[in-house]
Short mmCIF file of C-alpha atoms in Angstrom, two decimals:
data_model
loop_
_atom_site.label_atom_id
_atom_site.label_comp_id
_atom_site.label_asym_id
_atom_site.label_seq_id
_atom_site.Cartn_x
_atom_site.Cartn_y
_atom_site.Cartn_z
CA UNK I 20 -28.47 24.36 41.05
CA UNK I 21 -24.84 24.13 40.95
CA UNK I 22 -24.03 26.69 38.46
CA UNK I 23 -21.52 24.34 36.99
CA UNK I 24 -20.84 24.51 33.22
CA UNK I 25 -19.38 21.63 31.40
CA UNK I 26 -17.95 21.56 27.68
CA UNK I 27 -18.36 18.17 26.70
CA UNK I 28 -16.32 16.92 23.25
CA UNK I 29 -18.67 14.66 20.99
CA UNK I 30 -19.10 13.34 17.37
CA UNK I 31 -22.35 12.34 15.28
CA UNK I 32 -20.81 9.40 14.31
CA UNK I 33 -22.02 6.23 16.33
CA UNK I 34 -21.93 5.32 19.91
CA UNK I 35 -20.12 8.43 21.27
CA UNK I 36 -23.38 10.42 20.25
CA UNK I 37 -25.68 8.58 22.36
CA UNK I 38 -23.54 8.24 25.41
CA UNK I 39 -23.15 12.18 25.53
CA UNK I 40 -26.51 13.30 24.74
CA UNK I 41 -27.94 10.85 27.56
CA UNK I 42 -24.97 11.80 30.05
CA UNK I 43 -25.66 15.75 28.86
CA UNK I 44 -29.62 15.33 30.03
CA UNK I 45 -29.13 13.40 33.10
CA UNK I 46 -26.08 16.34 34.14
CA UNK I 47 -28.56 18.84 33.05
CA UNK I 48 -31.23 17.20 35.24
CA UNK I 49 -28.45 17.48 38.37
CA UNK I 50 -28.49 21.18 38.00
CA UNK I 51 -25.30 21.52 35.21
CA UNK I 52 -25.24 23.68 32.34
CA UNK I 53 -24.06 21.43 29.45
CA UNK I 54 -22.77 22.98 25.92
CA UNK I 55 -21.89 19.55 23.53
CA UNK I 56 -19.27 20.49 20.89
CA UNK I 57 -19.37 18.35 17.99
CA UNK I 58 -16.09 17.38 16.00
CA UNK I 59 -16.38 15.79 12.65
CA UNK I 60 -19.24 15.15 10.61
CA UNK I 61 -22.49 17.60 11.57
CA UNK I 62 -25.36 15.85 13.32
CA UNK I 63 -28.33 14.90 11.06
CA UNK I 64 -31.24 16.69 11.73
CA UNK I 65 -32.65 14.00 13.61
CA UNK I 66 -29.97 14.36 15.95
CA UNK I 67 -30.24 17.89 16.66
CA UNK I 68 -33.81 17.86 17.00
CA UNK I 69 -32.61 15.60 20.31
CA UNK I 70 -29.73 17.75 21.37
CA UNK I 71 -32.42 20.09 20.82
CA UNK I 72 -35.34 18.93 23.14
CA UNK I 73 -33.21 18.59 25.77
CA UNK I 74 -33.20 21.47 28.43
CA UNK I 75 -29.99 23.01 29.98
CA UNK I 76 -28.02 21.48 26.78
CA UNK I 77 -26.42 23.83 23.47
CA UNK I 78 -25.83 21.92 20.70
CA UNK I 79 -22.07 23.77 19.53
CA UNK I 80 -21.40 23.03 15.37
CA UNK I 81 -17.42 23.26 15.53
CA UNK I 82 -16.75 21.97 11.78
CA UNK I 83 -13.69 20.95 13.68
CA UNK I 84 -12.06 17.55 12.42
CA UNK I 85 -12.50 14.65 14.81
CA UNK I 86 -8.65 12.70 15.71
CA UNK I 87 -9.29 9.09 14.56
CA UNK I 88 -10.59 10.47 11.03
CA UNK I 89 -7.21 13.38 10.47
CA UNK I 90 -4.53 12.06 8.37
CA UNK I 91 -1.85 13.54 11.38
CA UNK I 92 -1.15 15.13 14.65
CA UNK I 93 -1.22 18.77 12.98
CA UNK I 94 -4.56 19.33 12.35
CA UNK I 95 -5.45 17.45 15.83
CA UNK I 96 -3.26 19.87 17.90
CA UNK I 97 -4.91 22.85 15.71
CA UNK I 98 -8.51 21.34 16.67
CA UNK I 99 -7.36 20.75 20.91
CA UNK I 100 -6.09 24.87 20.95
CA UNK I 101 -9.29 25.28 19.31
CA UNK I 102 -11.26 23.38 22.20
CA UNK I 103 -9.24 25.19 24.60
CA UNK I 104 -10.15 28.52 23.43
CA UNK I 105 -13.97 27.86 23.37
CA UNK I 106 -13.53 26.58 26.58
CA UNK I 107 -12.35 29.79 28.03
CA UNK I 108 -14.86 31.72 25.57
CA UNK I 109 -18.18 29.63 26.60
CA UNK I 110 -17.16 30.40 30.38
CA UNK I 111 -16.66 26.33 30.88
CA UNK I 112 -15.80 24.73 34.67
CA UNK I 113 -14.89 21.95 33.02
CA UNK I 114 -13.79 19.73 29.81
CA UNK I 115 -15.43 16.45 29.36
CA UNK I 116 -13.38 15.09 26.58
CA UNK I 117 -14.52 11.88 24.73
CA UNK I 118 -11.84 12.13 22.43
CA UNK I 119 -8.64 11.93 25.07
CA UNK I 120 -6.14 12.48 21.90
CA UNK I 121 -7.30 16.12 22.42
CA UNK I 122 -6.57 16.25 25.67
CA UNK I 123 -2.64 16.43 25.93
CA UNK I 124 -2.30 18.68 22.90
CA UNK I 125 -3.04 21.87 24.44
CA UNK I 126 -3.07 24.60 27.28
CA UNK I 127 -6.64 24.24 28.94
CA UNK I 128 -7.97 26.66 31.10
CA UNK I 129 -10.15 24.51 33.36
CA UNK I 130 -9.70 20.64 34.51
CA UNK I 131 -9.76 17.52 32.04
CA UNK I 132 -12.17 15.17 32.33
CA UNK I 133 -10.88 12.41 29.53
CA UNK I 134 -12.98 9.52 28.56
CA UNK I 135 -11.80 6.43 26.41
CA UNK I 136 -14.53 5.29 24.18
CA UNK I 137 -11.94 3.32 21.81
CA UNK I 138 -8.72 4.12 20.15
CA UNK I 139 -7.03 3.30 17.02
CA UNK I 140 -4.25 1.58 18.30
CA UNK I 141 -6.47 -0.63 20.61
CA UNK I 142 -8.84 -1.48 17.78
CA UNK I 143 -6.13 -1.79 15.27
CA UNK I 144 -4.60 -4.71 17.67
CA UNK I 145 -8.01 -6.27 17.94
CA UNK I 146 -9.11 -5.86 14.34
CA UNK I 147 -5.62 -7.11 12.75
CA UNK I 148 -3.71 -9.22 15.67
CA UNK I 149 -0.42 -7.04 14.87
CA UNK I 150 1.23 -3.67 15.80
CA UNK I 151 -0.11 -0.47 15.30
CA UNK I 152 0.48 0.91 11.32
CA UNK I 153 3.56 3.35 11.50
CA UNK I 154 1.39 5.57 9.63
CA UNK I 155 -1.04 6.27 12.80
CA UNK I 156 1.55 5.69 15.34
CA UNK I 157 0.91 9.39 15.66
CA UNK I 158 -2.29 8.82 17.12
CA UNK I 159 -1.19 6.82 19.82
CA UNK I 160 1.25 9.39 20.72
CA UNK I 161 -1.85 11.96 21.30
CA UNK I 162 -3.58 9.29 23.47
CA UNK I 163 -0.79 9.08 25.56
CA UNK I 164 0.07 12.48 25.89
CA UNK I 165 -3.45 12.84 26.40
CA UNK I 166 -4.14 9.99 28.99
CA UNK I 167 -1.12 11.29 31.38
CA UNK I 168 -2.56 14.96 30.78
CA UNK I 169 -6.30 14.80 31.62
CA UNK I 170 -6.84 15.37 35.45
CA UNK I 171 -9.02 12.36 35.41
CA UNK I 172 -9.37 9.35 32.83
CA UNK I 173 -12.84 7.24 32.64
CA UNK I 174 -12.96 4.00 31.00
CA UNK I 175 -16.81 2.40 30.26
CA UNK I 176 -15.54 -0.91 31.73
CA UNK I 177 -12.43 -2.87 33.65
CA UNK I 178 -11.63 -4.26 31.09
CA UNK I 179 -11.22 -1.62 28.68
CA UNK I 180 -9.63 0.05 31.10
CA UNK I 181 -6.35 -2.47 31.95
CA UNK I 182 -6.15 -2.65 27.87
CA UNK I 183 -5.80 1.15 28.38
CA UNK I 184 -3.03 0.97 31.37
CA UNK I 185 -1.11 -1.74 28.92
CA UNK I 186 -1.29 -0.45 25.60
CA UNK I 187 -0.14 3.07 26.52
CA UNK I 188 2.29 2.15 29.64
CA UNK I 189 0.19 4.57 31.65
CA UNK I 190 1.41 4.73 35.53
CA UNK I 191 -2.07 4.05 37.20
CA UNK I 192 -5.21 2.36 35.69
CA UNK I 193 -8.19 4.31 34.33
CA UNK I 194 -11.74 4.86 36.54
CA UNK I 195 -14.32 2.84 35.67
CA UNK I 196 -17.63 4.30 34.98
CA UNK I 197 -20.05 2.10 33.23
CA UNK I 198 -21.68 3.70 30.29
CA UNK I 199 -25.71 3.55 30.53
CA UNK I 200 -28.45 3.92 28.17
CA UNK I 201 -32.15 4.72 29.05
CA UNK I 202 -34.50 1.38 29.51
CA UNK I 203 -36.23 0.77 26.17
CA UNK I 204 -39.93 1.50 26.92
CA UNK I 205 -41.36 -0.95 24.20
CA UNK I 206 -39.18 -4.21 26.12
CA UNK I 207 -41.23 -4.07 28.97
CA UNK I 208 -44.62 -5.20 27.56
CA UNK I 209 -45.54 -8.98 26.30
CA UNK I 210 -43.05 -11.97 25.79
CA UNK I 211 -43.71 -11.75 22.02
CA UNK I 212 -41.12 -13.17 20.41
CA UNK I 213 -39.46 -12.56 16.44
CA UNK I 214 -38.60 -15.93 14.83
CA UNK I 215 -35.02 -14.63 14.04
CA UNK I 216 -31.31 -13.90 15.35
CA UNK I 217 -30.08 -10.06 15.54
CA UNK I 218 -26.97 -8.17 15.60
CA UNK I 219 -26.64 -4.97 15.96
CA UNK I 220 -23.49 -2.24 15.08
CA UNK I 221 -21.07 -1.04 12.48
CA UNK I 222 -21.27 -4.44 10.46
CA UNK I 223 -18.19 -2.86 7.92
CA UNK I 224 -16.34 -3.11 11.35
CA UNK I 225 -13.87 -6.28 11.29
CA UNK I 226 -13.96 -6.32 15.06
CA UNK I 227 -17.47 -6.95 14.63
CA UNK I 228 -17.01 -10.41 13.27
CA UNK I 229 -19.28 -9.78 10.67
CA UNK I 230 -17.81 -13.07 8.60
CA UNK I 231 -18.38 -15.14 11.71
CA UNK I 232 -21.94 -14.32 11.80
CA UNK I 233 -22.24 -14.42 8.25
CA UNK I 234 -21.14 -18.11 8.13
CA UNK I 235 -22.84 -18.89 11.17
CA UNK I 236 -26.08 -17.36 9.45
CA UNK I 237 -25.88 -20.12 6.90
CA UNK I 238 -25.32 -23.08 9.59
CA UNK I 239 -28.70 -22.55 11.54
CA UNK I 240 -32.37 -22.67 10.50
CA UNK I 241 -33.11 -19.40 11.83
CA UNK I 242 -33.39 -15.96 9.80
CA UNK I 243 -30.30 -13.68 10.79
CA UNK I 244 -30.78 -9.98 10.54
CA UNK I 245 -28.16 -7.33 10.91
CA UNK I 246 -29.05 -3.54 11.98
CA UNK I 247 -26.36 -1.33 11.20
CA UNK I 248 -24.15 0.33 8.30
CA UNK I 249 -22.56 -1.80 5.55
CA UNK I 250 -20.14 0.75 4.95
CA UNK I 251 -17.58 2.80 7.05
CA UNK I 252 -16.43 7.06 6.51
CA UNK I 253 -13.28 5.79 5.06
CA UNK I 254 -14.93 3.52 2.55
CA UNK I 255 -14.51 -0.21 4.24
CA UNK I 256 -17.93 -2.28 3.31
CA UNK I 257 -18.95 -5.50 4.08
CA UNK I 258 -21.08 -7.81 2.11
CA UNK I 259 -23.39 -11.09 3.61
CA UNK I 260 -24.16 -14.11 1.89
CA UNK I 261 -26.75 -15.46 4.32
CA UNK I 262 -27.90 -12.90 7.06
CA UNK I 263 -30.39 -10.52 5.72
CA UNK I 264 -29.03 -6.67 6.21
CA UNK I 265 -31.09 -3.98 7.25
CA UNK I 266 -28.85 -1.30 7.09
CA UNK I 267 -29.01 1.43 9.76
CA UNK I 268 -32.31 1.30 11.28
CA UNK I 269 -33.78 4.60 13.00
CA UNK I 270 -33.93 4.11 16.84
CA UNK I 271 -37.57 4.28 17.55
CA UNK I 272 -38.27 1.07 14.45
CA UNK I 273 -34.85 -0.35 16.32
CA UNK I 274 -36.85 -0.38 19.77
CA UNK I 275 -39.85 -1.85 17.65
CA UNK I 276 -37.29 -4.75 16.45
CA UNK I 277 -36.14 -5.06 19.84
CA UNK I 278 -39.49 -5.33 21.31
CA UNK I 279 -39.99 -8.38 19.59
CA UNK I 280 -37.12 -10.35 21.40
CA UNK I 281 -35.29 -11.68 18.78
CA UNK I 282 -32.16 -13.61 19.92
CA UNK I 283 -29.62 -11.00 20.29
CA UNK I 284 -26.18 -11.85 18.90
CA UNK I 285 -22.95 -9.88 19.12
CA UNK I 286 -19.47 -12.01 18.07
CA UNK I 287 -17.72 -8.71 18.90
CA UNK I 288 -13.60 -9.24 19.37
CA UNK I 289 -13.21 -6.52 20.80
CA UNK I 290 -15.24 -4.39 22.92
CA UNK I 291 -15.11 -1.36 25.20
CA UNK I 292 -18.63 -1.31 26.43
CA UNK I 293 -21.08 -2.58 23.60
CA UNK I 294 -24.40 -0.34 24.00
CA UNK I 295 -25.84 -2.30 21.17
CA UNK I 296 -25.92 -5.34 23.64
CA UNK I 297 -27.08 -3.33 26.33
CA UNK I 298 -30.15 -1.73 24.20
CA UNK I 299 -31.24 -5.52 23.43
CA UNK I 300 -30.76 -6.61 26.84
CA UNK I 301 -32.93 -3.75 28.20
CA UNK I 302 -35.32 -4.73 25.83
CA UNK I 303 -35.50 -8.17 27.20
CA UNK I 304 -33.93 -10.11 24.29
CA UNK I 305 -31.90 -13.34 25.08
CA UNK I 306 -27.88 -12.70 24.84
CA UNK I 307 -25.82 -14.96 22.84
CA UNK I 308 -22.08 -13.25 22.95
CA UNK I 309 -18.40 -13.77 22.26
CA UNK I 310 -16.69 -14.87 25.30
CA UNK I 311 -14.48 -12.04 25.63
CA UNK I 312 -13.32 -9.84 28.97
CA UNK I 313 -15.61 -6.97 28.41
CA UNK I 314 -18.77 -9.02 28.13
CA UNK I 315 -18.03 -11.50 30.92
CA UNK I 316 -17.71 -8.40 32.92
CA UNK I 317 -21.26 -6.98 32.26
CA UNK I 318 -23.64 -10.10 31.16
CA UNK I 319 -21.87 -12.92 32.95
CA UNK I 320 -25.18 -15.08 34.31
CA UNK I 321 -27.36 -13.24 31.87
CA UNK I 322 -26.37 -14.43 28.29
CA UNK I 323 -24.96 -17.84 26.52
CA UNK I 324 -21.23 -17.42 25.40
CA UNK I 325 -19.32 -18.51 22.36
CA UNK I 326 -15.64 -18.18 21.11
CA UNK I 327 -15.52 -15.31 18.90
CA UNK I 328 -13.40 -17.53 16.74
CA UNK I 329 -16.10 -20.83 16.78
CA UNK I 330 -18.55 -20.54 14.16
CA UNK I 331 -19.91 -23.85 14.81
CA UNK I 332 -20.34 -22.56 18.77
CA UNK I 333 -22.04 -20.03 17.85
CA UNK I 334 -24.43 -21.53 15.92
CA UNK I 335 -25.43 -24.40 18.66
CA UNK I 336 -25.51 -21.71 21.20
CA UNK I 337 -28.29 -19.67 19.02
CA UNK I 338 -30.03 -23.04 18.13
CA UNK I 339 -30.21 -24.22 21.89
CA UNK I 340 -31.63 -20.96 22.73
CA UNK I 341 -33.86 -20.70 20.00
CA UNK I 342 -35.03 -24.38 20.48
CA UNK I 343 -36.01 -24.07 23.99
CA UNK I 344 -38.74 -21.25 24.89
CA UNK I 345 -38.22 -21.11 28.61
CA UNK I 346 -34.73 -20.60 28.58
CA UNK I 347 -35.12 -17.81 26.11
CA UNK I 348 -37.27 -16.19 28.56
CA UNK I 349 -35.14 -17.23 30.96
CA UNK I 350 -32.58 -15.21 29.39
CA UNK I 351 -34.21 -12.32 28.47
CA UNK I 352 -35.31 -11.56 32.25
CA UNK I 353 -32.04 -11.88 33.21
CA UNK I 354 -30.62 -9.83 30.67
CA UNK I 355 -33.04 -7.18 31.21
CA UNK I 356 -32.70 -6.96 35.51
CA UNK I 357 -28.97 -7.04 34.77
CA UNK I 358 -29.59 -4.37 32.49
CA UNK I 359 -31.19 -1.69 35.14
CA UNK I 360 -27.71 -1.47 36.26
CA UNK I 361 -26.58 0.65 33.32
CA UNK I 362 -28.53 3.56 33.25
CA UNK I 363 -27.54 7.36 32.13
CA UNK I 364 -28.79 8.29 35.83
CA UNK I 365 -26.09 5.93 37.34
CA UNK I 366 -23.24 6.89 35.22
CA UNK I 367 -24.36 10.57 35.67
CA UNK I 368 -24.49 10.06 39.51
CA UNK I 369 -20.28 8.69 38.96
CA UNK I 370 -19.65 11.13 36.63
CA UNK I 371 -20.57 14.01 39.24
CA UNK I 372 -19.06 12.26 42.08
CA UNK I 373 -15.62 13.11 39.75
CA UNK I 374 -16.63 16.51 38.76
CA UNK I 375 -16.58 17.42 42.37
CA UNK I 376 -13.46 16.11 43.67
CA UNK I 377 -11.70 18.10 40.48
CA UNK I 378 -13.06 22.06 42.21
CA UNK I 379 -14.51 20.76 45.58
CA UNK I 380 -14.00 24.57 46.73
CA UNK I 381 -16.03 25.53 44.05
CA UNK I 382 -18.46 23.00 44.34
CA UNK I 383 -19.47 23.95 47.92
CA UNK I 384 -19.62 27.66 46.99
CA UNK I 385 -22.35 26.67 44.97
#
């Protein structure tokens, strides 16, 4: 045991839950004591019953008000002297902060760990091709301050992390440390396979290209299904014409879904990581994804690309797959091998490999 105690910053929101409760077992696994604070909305009870099963982990209920959802820098400042002083009261080694805004705003007692799931500013350029709204220009003030604060920044991929170094002038680029997600149990039985397209994520999202897929829905003869919410905390919805919605789908019928191998489709713009895509490729579903940086990155020689922008390529790429049974398989293997790579045990092993180097005197007293 390394009698290390980590305060790690999360929301019950979307992806940031799953990455910390499977990073906050694997540390807990690796001798850490892990106490998850949650900003924003409360966890459902489905998601405390898994912060609760897990062992070396406290579940913390802060009621405080996560950045990207405040209205201004105030109330985000109020939250990070907040986080600092249950830092110091919890007895915490260090701050694993998954919201970096936090991170700049206030006197910590113990090292920074900051890691950039996403950012308004970053999104906002990807979801609406122009500069940041004045009114949240705010935010990306925090980030910064935040990003040149933290005694280490972690970005889930390259890519995400140069669009990091750019977009908030920052003096040296991020880590990387690939996100991970556990191998999905019911993907590694027969080669079954569900007559239909999926995408999974926040389909009210416009980075999600929910349109695209929408139209592309009504060009092939394939049913198109879409896990996720129609409808965002701040009231943005989404509608379909052709793909068939399912709304958000509880993860064990997900891994059911998944288990089937339908062809799994993200048109994403913009994307940090994209667990979604890594879930369906651990399953051993065929990839057909937008040809952006972040995906080349992971699934390059395991999926089909399209032009986020190409309807029409999208739709032949899903057809070719789904017309020709071997290279589906084809695809789905080599999805799923390239998948073992990102697992919670490998970003836990990088994420401790960081942890060390921040109290290495401390570390070896242990």
């Amino acid at each position: 045991m390394t009698g290390r105690h980590v305060l790690m910053t999360t929301d019950a929101v979307g992806g940031v839950w799953q990455y910390s409760t499977d990073l906050a077992r694997e540390l807990a696994r690796g001798g850490y004591q892990v106490s998850l604070a949650v900003f924003g909305p409360a966890p459902d009870e489905a998601q405390r019953r898994c912060a609760a099963g897990i062992d070396g982990v406290r579940l913390l209920e802060t009621g405080l008000p996560l950045d990207w959802m405040c209205d201004g820098a105030d109330v985000v400042t109020q939250a990070a002297q907040s986080l600092a002083l249950l830092a110091d009261a919890c007895g915490a080694d260090i701050i694993h902060c998954n919201s970096p805004a936090l991170a700049g705003a206030a006197d910590f007692p113990v090292p920074v760990v900051a890691v950039a799931h996403g950012c308004i500013a970053t999104w906002w350029q990807a979801a609406k091709n122009e500069p940041l709204d004045p009114a949240y220009r705010w935010h990306g003030e925090m980030m910064r301050r935040g990003l040149l604060a933290a005694d280490v920044v972690v970005a889930p991929s390259a890519s995400f992390a140069a669009t990091l170094q750019s977009t908030y002038r920052l003096p040296q680029m991020p880590l990387v440390v690939h996100n991970g997600r556990p191998p999905t149990a019911s993907g590694m039985g027969g080669r079954r396979s569900l007559d239909a397209a999926l995408t999974i994520g926040r389909m009210w999202d416009p980075v999600k290209n929910g349109a695209l897929l929408d139209a592309v829905a009504g060009m092939i003869d394939l049913r198109f299904l879409a896990a996720g919410p129609l409808c965002s905390p701040h009231g943005e919805e989404i509608t379909f014409a052709h793909i068939q919605a399912l709304g958000q789908v509880p993860g064990p019928d997900l891994n059911e879904l998944l288990a089937l191998h339908p062809i799994a489709v993200s048109a994403a713009r913009f994307e940090p990581f994209g667990l979604a895509v890594l879930e369906a490729a651990s399953a051993g579903c065929a990839l057909v994804l937008s040809d952006i940086a972040t995906f080349r990155e992971l699934w390059d020689g395991a999926a089909r690309f399209a032009d986020p922008d190409d309807a029409e390529g999208f739709a032949a790429a899903i057809t070719r797959v789904h017309g020709d049974p071997a290279l589906r398989q084809q695809l789905g293997a080599a999805a799923q091998a390239r998948a073992a790579r990102y697992t919670p045990a490998a970003t836990a092993d990088a994420v401790m490999a960081l942890y060390r180097t921040l109290r290495p005197d401390r570390e070896a007293a242990a």
